[in-house]
Amino acid sequence: MNNQPIIKMHNIHKSFNGISVLKGIDIEVNKSDVLAVIGPSGSGKSTLLRCLNNLETIDDGTIQVAEDFLTTSVNNKAVYADKITQKRILSRMGMVFQQFNLFPHMTVLENLLEAPVQVKNMKKDEVLPIAEDLLHKIGLFDKKDAYPSRLSGGQQQRVAIARALCMSPDIMLFDEPTSALDPELTIGVLNTMRQLAEEHMTMIVVTHEMGFARDVASNVIFMADGNIVEQGNPETFFTHPQEERTKSFLTNML
Ligand code: ADP
Ligand code: MG
């Protein structure tokens, strides 16, 4: 496996209204890694992903994606890259949210075509075969002309994943992608993610699905109160957690 870090986040600090939410987070993700991020509500998991994807700005720290610096600390202050570099970095990452956020007035296929055509200026004819392949892959080709409201939550989330993949990202970020779904609908979404991992997609997955984290992740991070409390490979992490906070969290989750 390639051991080249594709994501480096160093000393990430973020406050909202003077309240510190990320207190110096360090993360490295190698190519084809699946990093599972777990932890109680309010621990800063979403904020961490949102900082990486530039949906939030950081107060201090360095974020590097492959060879590009999104931001780097100068005198304890984050300094961001120019807009062109930012765009190049962001185009490498796809994000899937808890709420599927499909465009309700567009069909499934139109949802997939939108960003490649509008953001990457690709021709519709170029994107069409890619989009259709992805719909076959997630088993929803027969729904390509349906509107999102006609799909189940699980189907909508699979479309949201395919929509992100249609931009050909190198990295996929997932923020509790199954938390809004009934248990029987989570399986299809988790299977789609599992398949992506098998195809060596680099992924960061914030999740409450401990089974998925244990089976699929290459590394697990446990966050609490804006800090990384413990991390390790899933085998060690789940069978021999070291920290009391990790132990009590896992006892409540499993
Ligand atoms: P998690 O995803 O682990 O549940 P979040 O990253 O969503 O945690 O939130 C961490 C903390 O930051 C919470 O206390 C939350 O209320 C706060 N927070 C998150 N986003 C904002 C925001 N835009 N404005 C103010 N506070 C926020
Ligand atoms: Mg969250």
Tab-separated table of C-alpha atoms and ligand atoms in Angstrom:
chain	number	residue	atom	x	y	z
A	1	MET	CA	0.000	0.000	0.000
A	2	ASN	CA	1.132	3.504	-0.806
A	3	ASN	CA	2.243	5.292	2.374
A	4	GLN	CA	2.229	8.798	0.994
A	5	PRO	CA	0.125	11.077	3.251
A	6	ILE	CA	-2.549	12.669	1.116
A	7	ILE	CA	-3.992	14.733	3.995
A	8	LYS	CA	-2.026	16.406	6.753
A	9	MET	CA	-3.826	18.493	9.346
A	10	HIS	CA	-1.530	19.922	11.978
A	11	ASN	CA	-2.334	21.834	15.175
A	12	ILE	CA	-5.846	22.734	14.030
A	13	HIS	CA	-7.536	25.276	16.270
A	14	LYS	CA	-11.079	26.520	15.835
A	15	SER	CA	-13.305	28.590	18.121
A	16	PHE	CA	-16.857	29.790	17.734
A	17	ASN	CA	-17.654	32.966	19.655
A	18	GLY	CA	-14.662	32.497	21.912
A	19	ILE	CA	-15.480	28.866	22.658
A	20	SER	CA	-12.740	26.503	21.614
A	21	VAL	CA	-14.116	23.594	19.566
A	22	LEU	CA	-10.898	22.156	18.077
A	23	LYS	CA	-7.922	22.384	20.422
A	24	GLY	CA	-4.898	21.481	18.351
A	25	ILE	CA	-5.856	18.488	16.233
A	26	ASP	CA	-3.207	16.526	14.299
A	27	ILE	CA	-4.282	14.071	11.625
A	28	GLU	CA	-2.492	12.326	8.797
A	29	VAL	CA	-4.287	10.225	6.231
A	30	ASN	CA	-2.401	8.084	3.758
A	31	LYS	CA	-3.616	7.354	0.279
A	32	SER	CA	-6.303	4.628	0.329
A	33	ASP	CA	-6.722	4.874	4.104
A	34	VAL	CA	-10.181	4.801	5.623
A	35	LEU	CA	-10.108	6.939	8.748
A	36	ALA	CA	-13.106	6.519	11.045
A	37	VAL	CA	-13.753	9.435	13.401
A	38	ILE	CA	-15.941	8.636	16.364
A	39	GLY	CA	-16.917	10.480	19.513
A	40	PRO	CA	-19.809	12.008	21.408
A	41	SER	CA	-22.036	14.696	19.979
A	42	GLY	CA	-20.429	18.130	20.210
A	43	SER	CA	-16.854	16.820	20.261
A	44	GLY	CA	-15.938	18.681	17.056
A	45	LYS	CA	-16.117	15.904	14.442
A	46	SER	CA	-18.213	17.834	11.918
A	47	THR	CA	-16.186	20.982	12.474
A	48	LEU	CA	-13.012	19.044	11.713
A	49	LEU	CA	-14.389	17.820	8.362
A	50	ARG	CA	-15.797	21.245	7.576
A	51	CYS	CA	-12.389	22.835	8.218
A	52	LEU	CA	-10.744	20.339	5.890
A	53	ASN	CA	-13.299	21.105	3.191
A	54	ASN	CA	-13.031	24.855	3.746
A	55	LEU	CA	-16.642	25.186	4.872
A	56	GLU	CA	-15.138	26.704	8.020
A	57	THR	CA	-11.935	28.687	8.335
A	58	ILE	CA	-9.475	27.710	11.040
A	59	ASP	CA	-7.882	30.038	13.586
A	60	ASP	CA	-4.490	28.370	13.605
A	61	GLY	CA	-2.807	25.347	12.077
A	62	THR	CA	-1.825	23.826	8.763
A	63	ILE	CA	-3.928	21.873	6.273
A	64	GLN	CA	-2.173	20.165	3.400
A	65	VAL	CA	-3.775	18.005	0.719
A	66	ALA	CA	-1.142	16.110	-1.248
A	67	GLU	CA	1.378	18.759	-2.339
A	68	ASP	CA	-0.946	21.730	-1.849
A	69	PHE	CA	-1.226	23.852	1.280
A	70	LEU	CA	-4.772	25.058	1.883
A	71	THR	CA	-3.556	26.930	4.928
A	72	THR	CA	-0.401	27.200	6.894
A	73	SER	CA	0.386	28.808	10.243
A	74	VAL	CA	2.451	31.968	10.311
A	75	ASN	CA	3.076	33.450	13.764
A	76	ASN	CA	0.260	31.343	15.233
A	77	LYS	CA	-2.225	32.539	12.676
A	78	ALA	CA	-3.709	30.586	9.789
A	79	VAL	CA	-2.869	31.960	6.365
A	80	TYR	CA	-4.893	30.638	3.444
A	81	ALA	CA	-3.779	29.769	-0.065
A	82	ASP	CA	-4.907	31.846	-3.029
A	83	LYS	CA	-8.321	31.129	-4.585
A	84	ILE	CA	-6.932	29.052	-7.453
A	85	THR	CA	-5.053	26.744	-5.084
A	86	GLN	CA	-8.104	26.505	-2.841
A	87	LYS	CA	-10.243	25.496	-5.800
A	88	ARG	CA	-7.702	22.872	-6.878
A	89	ILE	CA	-7.653	21.385	-3.362
A	90	LEU	CA	-11.410	21.414	-2.948
A	91	SER	CA	-11.948	19.753	-6.319
A	92	ARG	CA	-10.090	16.724	-4.954
A	93	MET	CA	-12.575	16.163	-2.123
A	94	GLY	CA	-16.181	15.021	-2.214
A	95	MET	CA	-18.398	15.374	0.836
A	96	VAL	CA	-21.527	13.545	1.901
A	97	PHE	CA	-23.644	14.934	4.730
A	98	GLN	CA	-26.104	13.454	7.172
A	99	GLN	CA	-28.929	15.188	5.304
A	100	PHE	CA	-28.617	14.111	1.709
A	101	ASN	CA	-29.073	17.609	0.254
A	102	LEU	CA	-30.008	16.475	-3.259
A	103	PHE	CA	-31.432	19.160	-5.532
A	104	PRO	CA	-35.174	18.445	-5.170
A	105	HIS	CA	-36.193	19.958	-8.517
A	106	MET	CA	-33.727	17.816	-10.492
A	107	THR	CA	-33.927	14.152	-11.423
A	108	VAL	CA	-31.371	11.703	-10.073
A	109	LEU	CA	-29.370	11.887	-13.296
A	110	GLU	CA	-29.534	15.694	-13.393
A	111	ASN	CA	-28.257	15.771	-9.798
A	112	LEU	CA	-25.179	13.833	-10.906
A	113	LEU	CA	-24.535	15.947	-14.003
A	114	GLU	CA	-24.898	19.321	-12.304
A	115	ALA	CA	-21.507	19.889	-10.658
A	116	PRO	CA	-19.283	18.402	-13.392
A	117	VAL	CA	-21.049	20.580	-15.960
A	118	GLN	CA	-21.335	23.757	-13.872
A	119	VAL	CA	-18.136	23.605	-11.827
A	120	LYS	CA	-15.738	21.659	-14.052
A	121	ASN	CA	-17.183	22.964	-17.331
A	122	MET	CA	-17.421	19.430	-18.675
A	123	LYS	CA	-19.696	18.688	-21.613
A	124	LYS	CA	-22.888	16.847	-20.731
A	125	ASP	CA	-21.976	14.103	-23.227
A	126	GLU	CA	-18.675	13.573	-21.437
A	127	VAL	CA	-20.261	13.258	-17.996
A	128	LEU	CA	-23.224	11.125	-19.037
A	129	PRO	CA	-21.361	7.786	-19.310
A	130	ILE	CA	-19.598	8.464	-15.979
A	131	ALA	CA	-22.898	9.278	-14.280
A	132	GLU	CA	-24.628	6.249	-15.762
A	133	ASP	CA	-21.789	3.962	-14.674
A	134	LEU	CA	-22.062	5.297	-11.137
A	135	LEU	CA	-25.821	4.763	-11.082
A	136	HIS	CA	-25.338	1.175	-12.213
A	137	LYS	CA	-22.744	0.733	-9.519
A	138	ILE	CA	-25.052	1.878	-6.726
A	139	GLY	CA	-27.899	-0.178	-8.203
A	140	LEU	CA	-30.126	2.793	-8.992
A	141	PHE	CA	-29.836	3.133	-12.747
A	142	ASP	CA	-33.545	2.418	-13.078
A	143	LYS	CA	-34.243	5.497	-10.931
A	144	LYS	CA	-32.258	7.904	-13.085
A	145	ASP	CA	-35.320	9.882	-14.184
A	146	ALA	CA	-36.976	9.914	-10.744
A	147	TYR	CA	-37.036	12.955	-8.496
A	148	PRO	CA	-35.373	12.595	-5.071
A	149	SER	CA	-38.691	12.787	-3.209
A	150	ARG	CA	-39.701	9.481	-4.810
A	151	LEU	CA	-36.702	7.670	-3.350
A	152	SER	CA	-36.181	6.229	0.119
A	153	GLY	CA	-33.697	7.974	2.406
A	154	GLY	CA	-31.172	5.212	1.802
A	155	GLN	CA	-31.538	5.531	-1.967
A	156	GLN	CA	-31.183	9.314	-1.728
A	157	GLN	CA	-27.987	8.942	0.271
A	158	ARG	CA	-26.551	6.519	-2.289
A	159	VAL	CA	-27.371	9.072	-4.988
A	160	ALA	CA	-25.635	11.745	-2.888
A	161	ILE	CA	-22.528	9.527	-2.788
A	162	ALA	CA	-22.695	8.950	-6.556
A	163	ARG	CA	-23.140	12.681	-7.090
A	164	ALA	CA	-19.962	13.399	-5.130
A	165	LEU	CA	-18.111	10.632	-7.016
A	166	CYS	CA	-19.187	12.101	-10.339
A	167	MET	CA	-16.638	14.886	-9.710
A	168	SER	CA	-13.890	12.202	-9.651
A	169	PRO	CA	-12.528	13.124	-6.204
A	170	ASP	CA	-9.402	11.530	-4.716
A	171	ILE	CA	-10.817	11.815	-1.216
A	172	MET	CA	-14.313	11.300	0.147
A	173	LEU	CA	-15.508	12.860	3.403
A	174	PHE	CA	-18.582	11.442	5.097
A	175	ASP	CA	-20.313	13.157	8.016
A	176	GLU	CA	-22.588	10.631	9.711
A	177	PRO	CA	-24.022	9.488	6.384
A	178	THR	CA	-26.409	6.972	7.933
A	179	SER	CA	-27.519	8.833	11.061
A	180	ALA	CA	-30.743	10.081	9.480
A	181	LEU	CA	-31.694	6.635	8.179
A	182	ASP	CA	-33.764	3.803	9.576
A	183	PRO	CA	-31.571	0.811	10.413
A	184	GLU	CA	-32.771	-1.275	7.466
A	185	LEU	CA	-31.823	1.522	5.061
A	186	THR	CA	-28.328	2.025	6.447
A	187	ILE	CA	-27.096	-1.315	5.098
A	188	GLY	CA	-27.229	-0.280	1.435
A	189	VAL	CA	-25.379	2.952	2.176
A	190	LEU	CA	-22.722	1.184	4.245
A	191	ASN	CA	-22.297	-1.382	1.465
A	192	THR	CA	-21.741	1.385	-1.061
A	193	MET	CA	-19.093	2.886	1.232
A	194	ARG	CA	-17.520	-0.501	1.825
A	195	GLN	CA	-17.263	-1.016	-1.928
A	196	LEU	CA	-15.569	2.379	-2.283
A	197	ALA	CA	-13.050	1.395	0.374
A	198	GLU	CA	-12.346	-1.872	-1.475
A	199	GLU	CA	-11.612	0.200	-4.556
A	200	HIS	CA	-8.991	2.065	-2.477
A	201	MET	CA	-10.767	5.394	-2.188
A	202	THR	CA	-9.199	7.544	0.529
A	203	MET	CA	-11.979	8.237	3.022
A	204	ILE	CA	-12.638	10.050	6.281
A	205	VAL	CA	-15.857	8.813	7.835
A	206	VAL	CA	-17.495	10.355	10.878
A	207	THR	CA	-19.782	7.613	12.071
A	208	HIS	CA	-21.668	5.999	14.930
A	209	GLU	CA	-21.571	2.665	13.093
A	210	MET	CA	-18.992	0.838	15.207
A	211	GLY	CA	-19.308	-2.339	13.117
A	212	PHE	CA	-18.419	-0.415	9.984
A	213	ALA	CA	-15.501	1.309	11.723
A	214	ARG	CA	-14.180	-1.994	12.994
A	215	ASP	CA	-14.518	-3.830	9.666
A	216	VAL	CA	-13.634	-1.180	7.126
A	217	ALA	CA	-11.448	1.466	8.756
A	218	SER	CA	-7.677	1.320	8.620
A	219	ASN	CA	-7.479	3.780	11.541
A	220	VAL	CA	-9.906	4.964	14.189
A	221	ILE	CA	-9.810	8.303	15.996
A	222	PHE	CA	-11.819	8.974	19.133
A	223	MET	CA	-12.534	12.648	19.756
A	224	ALA	CA	-13.919	14.325	22.868
A	225	ASP	CA	-14.135	18.031	23.698
A	226	GLY	CA	-12.118	19.116	20.685
A	227	ASN	CA	-9.200	16.772	21.330
A	228	ILE	CA	-8.110	13.429	19.970
A	229	VAL	CA	-8.298	11.229	23.044
A	230	GLU	CA	-7.133	7.999	21.460
A	231	GLN	CA	-6.368	6.527	18.067
A	232	GLY	CA	-5.217	3.273	16.629
A	233	ASN	CA	-5.930	0.474	14.238
A	234	PRO	CA	-9.462	-0.872	14.702
A	235	GLU	CA	-8.350	-4.226	16.073
A	236	THR	CA	-6.394	-2.683	18.951
A	237	PHE	CA	-8.700	0.278	19.398
A	238	PHE	CA	-11.874	-1.752	19.861
A	239	THR	CA	-10.439	-4.697	21.772
A	240	HIS	CA	-7.935	-2.856	23.994
A	241	PRO	CA	-8.928	0.791	24.390
A	242	GLN	CA	-6.508	2.508	26.764
A	243	GLU	CA	-8.315	5.631	27.919
A	244	GLU	CA	-11.224	5.646	30.366
A	245	ARG	CA	-13.184	8.027	28.146
A	246	THR	CA	-12.821	5.697	25.194
A	247	LYS	CA	-13.873	2.707	27.263
A	248	SER	CA	-17.011	4.358	28.567
A	249	PHE	CA	-17.929	5.690	25.112
A	250	LEU	CA	-17.537	2.238	23.566
A	251	THR	CA	-19.510	0.588	26.360
A	252	ASN	CA	-22.414	2.879	25.557
A	253	MET	CA	-22.116	2.368	21.794
A	254	LEU	CA	-21.679	-1.402	21.520
B	1	ADP	P1	-19.926	16.920	16.426
B	1	ADP	O1	-19.992	16.842	14.936
B	1	ADP	O2	-18.839	16.094	17.034
B	1	ADP	O3	-21.242	16.628	17.062
B	1	ADP	P2	-19.611	19.750	15.969
B	1	ADP	O4	-18.337	19.901	15.244
B	1	ADP	O5	-20.861	19.830	15.178
B	1	ADP	O6	-19.558	18.419	16.837
B	1	ADP	O7	-19.721	20.857	17.101
B	1	ADP	C1	-18.722	21.073	18.057
B	1	ADP	C2	-19.106	22.262	18.902
B	1	ADP	O8	-19.047	23.439	18.105
B	1	ADP	C3	-20.513	22.179	19.444
B	1	ADP	O9	-20.510	22.717	20.746
B	1	ADP	C4	-21.303	23.067	18.508
B	1	ADP	O10	-22.397	23.638	19.156
B	1	ADP	C5	-20.279	24.108	18.127
B	1	ADP	N1	-20.506	24.676	16.787
B	1	ADP	C6	-20.416	23.984	15.622
B	1	ADP	N2	-20.654	24.792	14.567
B	1	ADP	C7	-20.909	26.023	15.078
B	1	ADP	C8	-21.211	27.309	14.508
B	1	ADP	N3	-21.308	27.460	13.174
B	1	ADP	N4	-21.415	28.337	15.345
B	1	ADP	C9	-21.289	28.191	16.679
B	1	ADP	N5	-20.993	27.018	17.296
B	1	ADP	C10	-20.804	25.936	16.508
B	2	MG	MG	-21.524	16.272	13.680
